[in-house]
XYZ file of N, CA, C and O in Angstrom:
500
model
N -22.896 -13.887 -7.508
C -21.579 -13.223 -7.835
C -21.341 -13.048 -9.483
O -22.068 -13.932 -10.362
N -21.377 -11.712 -9.551
C -20.971 -11.102 -10.890
C -19.420 -11.201 -11.367
O -19.174 -11.648 -12.381
N -18.637 -10.988 -10.363
C -17.161 -10.806 -10.856
C -16.387 -11.683 -9.689
O -16.773 -11.705 -8.505
N -15.083 -11.808 -10.100
C -14.091 -12.054 -8.812
C -13.247 -10.940 -9.040
O -12.534 -10.370 -9.942
N -12.511 -10.557 -7.874
C -11.368 -9.459 -7.721
C -9.990 -10.040 -8.363
O -9.882 -11.253 -7.761
N -9.449 -9.431 -9.196
C -8.093 -9.836 -9.713
C -7.331 -9.079 -8.874
O -5.997 -9.942 -8.924
N -7.405 -7.969 -8.639
C -6.132 -7.251 -8.193
C -6.377 -5.819 -7.677
O -7.575 -5.492 -8.227
N -5.902 -5.180 -6.668
C -6.037 -3.985 -6.247
C -4.942 -2.964 -6.867
O -3.934 -3.580 -6.841
N -5.467 -1.986 -7.397
C -4.251 -1.262 -8.374
C -4.038 0.000 -7.392
O -5.105 0.775 -7.317
N -2.916 0.215 -7.309
C -2.565 1.814 -6.693
C -1.834 2.603 -7.688
O -0.688 1.984 -8.537
N -2.352 3.708 -7.820
C -1.524 4.589 -8.847
C -0.268 5.211 -8.101
O -0.269 5.323 -7.079
N 0.723 5.478 -8.962
C 2.126 5.785 -8.026
C 2.961 6.627 -9.409
O 2.796 6.194 -10.297
N 4.225 7.127 -8.840
C 4.976 7.561 -9.863
C 5.991 6.423 -10.251
O 6.451 6.579 -11.087
N 6.295 5.550 -9.334
C 7.610 4.699 -9.578
C 6.971 3.121 -9.051
O 7.048 2.517 -8.168
N 6.487 2.423 -10.131
C 5.695 1.050 -9.881
C 6.712 0.032 -9.446
O 6.153 -0.592 -8.266
N 7.737 0.165 -9.934
C 8.713 -1.130 -9.287
C 9.113 -0.975 -7.725
O 9.083 -1.764 -7.111
N 9.366 0.203 -7.516
C 9.815 0.738 -5.988
C 8.573 0.608 -5.226
O 8.468 -0.007 -3.948
N 7.226 0.995 -5.752
C 6.445 0.564 -4.642
C 5.939 -0.907 -4.501
O 5.633 -1.306 -3.331
N 6.185 -1.679 -5.735
C 6.035 -2.923 -5.280
C 6.974 -3.740 -4.293
O 6.765 -4.410 -3.588
N 8.356 -3.121 -4.386
C 9.150 -3.631 -3.541
C 8.765 -3.141 -2.404
O 9.147 -4.163 -1.123
N 8.393 -2.066 -1.695
C 7.935 -1.707 -0.652
C 6.870 -2.511 -0.093
O 7.031 -3.179 0.850
N 5.805 -2.913 -0.728
C 4.751 -3.803 -0.248
C 5.126 -5.427 -0.380
O 4.902 -5.899 0.555
N 6.249 -5.721 -1.143
C 6.698 -7.123 -0.778
C 7.448 -7.389 0.378
O 7.341 -8.252 0.899
N 8.172 -6.129 0.645
C 8.799 -6.373 2.151
C 7.902 -6.171 2.946
O 8.074 -6.803 4.289
N 7.019 -5.408 2.973
C 5.880 -5.187 4.245
C 5.060 -6.448 4.357
O 4.657 -7.005 5.337
N 4.607 -6.890 3.224
C 3.493 -8.102 3.118
C 4.283 -9.539 2.620
O 3.493 -10.652 3.070
N 5.267 -9.562 2.202
C 5.617 -10.802 1.861
C 5.193 -11.045 0.467
O 4.676 -10.257 -0.105
N 5.905 -12.136 -0.262
C 5.150 -12.113 -1.529
C 6.444 -12.002 -3.040
O 7.430 -11.795 -2.373
N 5.743 -11.959 -4.117
C 6.647 -12.060 -5.098
C 6.432 -11.028 -6.234
O 5.516 -10.588 -6.383
N 7.523 -10.206 -6.176
C 7.501 -9.003 -7.208
C 7.630 -9.466 -8.982
O 8.341 -10.086 -9.016
N 6.305 -8.854 -9.589
C 6.318 -9.380 -11.032
C 6.556 -10.705 -11.136
O 7.304 -11.084 -12.577
N 5.580 -11.474 -10.595
C 5.773 -13.047 -10.822
C 4.981 -13.069 -12.159
O 3.879 -12.482 -12.649
N 5.329 -13.993 -13.145
C 4.699 -13.922 -14.306
C 3.073 -14.575 -14.039
O 3.003 -15.081 -13.331
N 2.154 -13.894 -14.952
C 0.830 -13.992 -14.922
C 0.392 -13.887 -15.976
O 0.374 -12.571 -16.620
N -0.522 -14.472 -16.490
C -1.033 -14.588 -17.720
C -2.222 -13.374 -17.991
O -2.530 -12.841 -19.297
N -2.565 -12.648 -16.932
C -3.550 -11.879 -16.824
C -2.743 -10.299 -17.375
O -3.877 -9.511 -17.504
N -1.624 -10.167 -16.988
C -1.247 -8.849 -17.466
C 0.504 -9.045 -17.911
O 0.792 -10.090 -17.174
N 1.088 -8.061 -18.194
C 2.424 -8.048 -18.601
C 2.905 -6.952 -17.767
O 2.302 -5.896 -17.458
N 4.232 -7.152 -16.964
C 4.863 -6.176 -16.121
C 5.746 -5.405 -17.209
O 6.454 -5.831 -18.069
N 6.003 -4.223 -16.983
C 7.046 -3.378 -17.533
C 7.243 -1.911 -16.562
O 6.692 -1.995 -15.709
N 7.850 -1.052 -17.262
C 8.175 0.260 -16.474
C 6.961 0.753 -15.742
O 6.888 1.779 -14.773
N 5.509 0.570 -16.701
C 4.552 1.249 -15.926
C 3.563 0.325 -15.321
O 2.601 1.131 -14.801
N 3.935 -0.870 -15.021
C 3.153 -1.795 -14.275
C 3.797 -2.564 -13.540
O 5.095 -3.492 -13.961
N 3.735 -2.861 -12.330
C 4.280 -3.985 -11.343
C 3.385 -4.658 -10.519
O 2.337 -3.978 -10.270
N 3.589 -5.775 -10.060
C 2.923 -6.279 -9.238
C 3.403 -7.146 -8.005
O 4.763 -7.378 -7.988
N 2.510 -7.499 -7.177
C 3.257 -8.249 -6.007
C 2.100 -9.223 -5.588
O 0.777 -8.954 -5.332
N 2.234 -10.629 -5.707
C 1.605 -11.821 -5.636
C 2.006 -12.092 -4.027
O 2.871 -12.403 -3.689
N 0.898 -11.776 -3.071
C 1.261 -12.110 -1.629
C 1.049 -13.301 -1.238
O 0.570 -14.266 -1.986
N 1.995 -13.950 -0.115
C 1.592 -15.249 0.185
C -0.018 -15.573 0.573
O -0.265 -16.847 0.426
N -0.986 -14.675 0.787
C -2.363 -15.077 1.182
C -3.121 -15.083 -0.500
O -4.514 -15.451 -0.339
N -2.469 -14.784 -1.404
C -3.163 -14.965 -2.591
C -3.715 -13.895 -3.091
O -3.931 -13.882 -4.326
N -3.695 -12.617 -2.421
C -4.084 -11.359 -2.895
C -3.092 -10.917 -4.078
O -1.673 -11.042 -4.042
N -3.425 -9.893 -4.904
C -2.466 -9.458 -5.738
C -2.616 -7.676 -5.745
O -3.751 -7.469 -5.895
N -1.494 -7.134 -5.429
C -1.721 -5.677 -5.618
C -0.861 -5.226 -6.910
O 0.239 -6.016 -7.198
N -1.299 -4.565 -7.582
C -0.518 -3.748 -8.861
C -0.524 -2.246 -8.597
O -1.317 -1.786 -7.888
N 0.632 -1.939 -9.216
C 0.863 -0.643 -9.330
C 1.276 -0.024 -10.908
O 2.187 -0.786 -11.435
N 0.370 1.001 -10.889
C 0.405 1.576 -12.090
C 1.059 3.103 -12.101
O 0.564 3.834 -11.383
N 2.026 3.142 -13.217
C 2.542 4.748 -13.352
C 1.616 5.561 -13.662
O 0.981 5.381 -14.912
N 1.468 6.562 -13.058
C 0.519 7.735 -13.597
C 1.647 9.162 -13.304
O 2.305 9.311 -12.541
N 1.829 9.543 -14.812
C 2.545 10.789 -14.554
C 2.082 11.831 -13.875
O 0.938 11.933 -14.075
N 2.742 12.837 -13.113
C 2.359 13.771 -12.494
C 1.229 13.340 -11.293
O 0.228 13.750 -10.952
N 1.485 12.026 -10.790
C 0.691 11.483 -9.552
C 0.699 12.913 -8.247
O 1.804 13.174 -7.940
N -0.561 12.552 -7.871
C -0.719 13.855 -7.113
C -1.271 12.855 -5.778
O -2.417 12.421 -5.792
N -0.312 12.712 -4.670
C -0.931 11.700 -3.509
C -1.905 12.196 -2.762
O -2.126 13.408 -2.528
N -2.737 11.466 -1.878
C -3.734 12.147 -1.185
C -2.910 12.534 -0.151
O -1.883 12.275 0.159
N -3.706 13.516 0.612
C -3.085 14.446 1.923
C -3.901 13.831 3.024
O -5.199 14.484 3.162
N -3.488 13.170 3.935
C -4.416 12.687 5.107
C -4.278 13.495 5.955
O -3.229 14.045 6.517
N -5.454 13.887 6.771
C -7.013 13.900 6.412
C -7.603 14.745 5.551
O -8.808 14.981 5.959
N -6.773 15.439 4.612
C -7.279 16.756 4.136
C -8.404 16.320 2.834
O -8.209 15.527 1.920
N -9.791 16.573 3.079
C -10.597 16.467 2.393
C -10.637 16.883 0.720
O -11.156 16.474 0.129
N -9.712 17.887 0.679
C -9.577 18.615 -0.560
C -8.540 17.376 -1.351
O -8.575 17.474 -2.608
N -7.819 16.780 -0.772
C -7.223 15.592 -1.541
C -7.378 14.317 -0.696
O -6.220 13.836 -0.238
N -8.599 13.789 -0.808
C -8.661 12.653 -0.099
C -8.205 11.556 -0.370
O -7.790 11.256 -1.641
N -8.172 10.452 0.560
C -7.612 9.358 0.268
C -8.165 8.292 -0.561
O -7.617 7.410 -1.168
N -9.492 8.218 -0.577
C -10.049 7.370 -1.704
C -10.526 6.155 -1.018
O -11.231 5.508 -1.392
N -9.087 5.398 -0.734
C -9.447 4.097 -0.138
C -8.034 4.095 0.423
O -7.054 4.649 0.388
N -8.060 3.144 1.278
C -6.540 2.452 2.238
C -6.640 1.276 2.246
O -7.528 0.470 2.253
N -5.287 0.724 2.839
C -5.144 -0.767 3.141
C -5.231 -0.757 4.516
O -4.382 -0.048 5.340
N -5.814 -1.919 5.113
C -5.787 -2.127 6.736
C -5.152 -3.388 6.695
O -5.420 -4.403 6.063
N -3.620 -3.222 7.658
C -2.756 -4.592 7.600
C -2.642 -4.943 9.082
O -2.255 -3.880 9.641
N -2.974 -6.264 9.310
C -2.849 -6.503 10.513
C -1.596 -6.921 10.933
O -0.731 -7.488 10.219
N -1.249 -6.696 12.249
C -0.135 -6.949 13.004
C -0.321 -7.289 14.316
O -1.061 -6.810 14.935
N 0.519 -8.349 14.872
C 0.285 -8.440 16.429
C 0.871 -7.619 17.174
O 0.178 -7.601 18.397
N 1.572 -6.627 16.830
C 2.273 -5.643 17.829
C 2.555 -4.361 16.955
O 3.609 -4.597 16.151
N 1.895 -3.607 17.444
C 1.999 -2.026 16.689
C 3.542 -1.523 17.105
O 4.120 -0.877 15.864
N 4.082 -1.423 18.095
C 5.290 -0.912 18.382
C 6.344 -1.745 17.637
O 7.514 -1.219 17.243
N 6.330 -2.908 17.444
C 7.430 -3.683 16.608
C 7.071 -3.374 15.335
O 8.272 -3.387 14.498
N 6.294 -3.242 14.963
C 5.845 -3.506 13.501
C 6.408 -1.501 13.180
O 6.998 -1.603 11.764
N 6.093 -0.834 13.788
C 6.433 0.576 13.153
C 7.745 0.859 12.796
O 7.949 1.243 11.637
N 8.825 0.399 13.678
C 9.983 0.773 12.896
C 10.516 0.065 11.579
O 11.057 0.801 10.942
N 9.720 -1.058 11.450
C 10.220 -1.767 10.240
C 9.490 -1.307 9.194
O 10.026 -1.281 8.086
N 8.004 -0.737 9.316
C 7.524 -0.051 8.035
C 8.241 1.481 7.891
O 8.521 1.660 6.746
N 8.795 2.034 8.848
C 9.331 3.022 8.601
C 10.790 3.218 7.885
O 11.142 3.673 6.970
N 11.521 1.934 8.398
C 12.828 1.651 7.776
C 12.467 1.267 6.153
O 13.486 1.485 5.556
N 11.221 0.575 5.897
C 11.143 0.345 4.399
C 10.669 1.640 3.687
O 10.621 1.521 2.541
N 10.347 2.927 3.884
C 10.061 4.040 3.332
C 8.862 4.683 3.932
O 8.133 5.570 3.363
N 7.958 3.969 4.663
C 6.896 4.337 5.093
C 6.843 5.907 6.097
O 7.904 6.107 6.594
N 5.853 6.211 6.123
C 5.958 7.949 6.672
C 4.600 7.571 7.891
O 3.532 7.344 7.375
N 5.107 7.931 8.925
C 3.772 8.087 10.146
C 3.019 9.220 9.935
O 3.636 10.287 9.819
N 1.629 8.905 9.792
C 0.707 10.136 9.699
C 0.071 10.543 10.784
O -0.508 11.602 11.017
N -0.626 9.465 11.687
C -1.138 9.491 12.861
C -0.773 8.442 13.758
O -1.593 7.333 13.433
N -0.500 8.612 14.933
C -0.021 7.689 15.866
C -1.191 7.273 16.590
O -1.281 6.245 17.198
N -1.851 8.280 17.100
C -3.256 8.174 17.788
C -2.827 8.203 19.261
O -1.663 8.180 19.788
N -3.637 8.164 20.186
C -3.532 7.723 21.690
C -2.758 6.300 21.719
O -2.877 5.211 20.999
N -1.861 6.209 22.658
C -1.251 4.887 22.998
C -2.378 3.901 23.047
O -1.805 2.678 22.632
N -3.450 3.820 23.584
C -4.274 2.547 23.635
C -5.092 2.265 22.603
O -5.746 1.251 22.386
N -4.992 3.123 21.243
C -5.823 2.964 19.923
C -5.051 1.660 19.431
O -3.918 1.512 19.267
N -5.869 0.881 19.001
C -5.315 -0.285 17.895
C -5.061 -0.190 16.661
O -4.859 -1.335 16.090
N -4.742 0.909 16.298
C -4.242 1.244 14.813
C -3.523 2.766 14.463
O -3.683 3.415 15.430
N -2.563 2.514 13.629
C -2.093 4.003 13.488
C -1.966 3.891 11.985
O -1.907 3.125 11.111
N -2.128 5.443 11.412
C -1.911 5.394 10.121
C -0.669 6.033 9.702
O 0.233 6.782 10.076
N -0.295 5.428 8.329
C 1.167 5.788 7.617
C 0.831 5.924 6.308
O -0.529 5.766 5.517
N 1.733 6.628 5.519
C 1.519 6.567 3.909
C 2.831 5.729 3.426
O 3.981 5.524 4.069
N 2.518 4.900 2.424
C 3.868 4.413 1.704
C 4.632 5.462 1.068
O 4.112 6.642 0.706
N 5.433 4.857 0.199
C 6.560 5.746 -0.325
C 5.731 6.869 -1.471
O 6.394 7.950 -1.753
N 4.958 6.104 -1.761
C 4.010 7.146 -2.950
C 3.038 8.192 -2.357
O 2.431 8.749 -3.077
N 2.826 7.843 -1.023
C 1.645 8.934 -0.360
C 0.586 8.065 0.126
O -0.523 8.809 0.421
N 0.364 6.858 -0.644
C -0.968 6.187 -0.151
C -1.146 5.791 1.277
O -0.306 5.537 1.933
N -2.174 6.441 1.753
C -2.430 6.209 3.532
C -2.509 4.400 3.302
O -3.163 3.651 2.909
N -2.110 3.968 4.642
C -2.297 2.390 5.025
C -2.258 2.463 6.612
O -1.741 3.297 7.059
N -2.943 1.641 7.136
C -3.153 1.530 8.414
C -2.629 0.074 8.869
O -2.781 -0.863 8.460
N -1.629 0.109 10.049
C -1.342 -1.196 10.826
C -2.233 -1.404 11.902
O -2.609 -0.153 12.833
N -2.792 -2.259 11.993
C -4.194 -2.551 12.957
C -3.688 -3.745 14.008
O -3.250 -4.755 13.254
N -3.951 -3.598 15.469
C -3.492 -4.843 15.901
C -4.748 -5.658 15.702
O -5.491 -5.445 15.865
N -4.010 -7.154 15.619
C -4.972 -8.089 15.509
C -4.723 -9.046 16.630
O -3.672 -8.968 17.449
């Protein structure tokens, strides 16, 4: 092993807003004190109950991906496991997510975007 993952960083226009979205979606603590970084108007974090850390970095003139347009590709996305897609969907939409691709009714995943436009999937587990 060469390195240990510290966090996953998402570029966005409003770090605190996106941190609040993911904390409501995944649980966890927004901007918990951590000696690895300082939080401010340009950097916000969520320490999730599972131990993962998501960080949100302000990027002026942020251009979100356009799913599934290859001219502005997603570059990466998060897969988030849920027991029931139909129950989870209205909850993530109420948090500010947007449905991008519901797919056929029997498919085990759906594609959404967070409030800053990053794609993520809810996956039935």
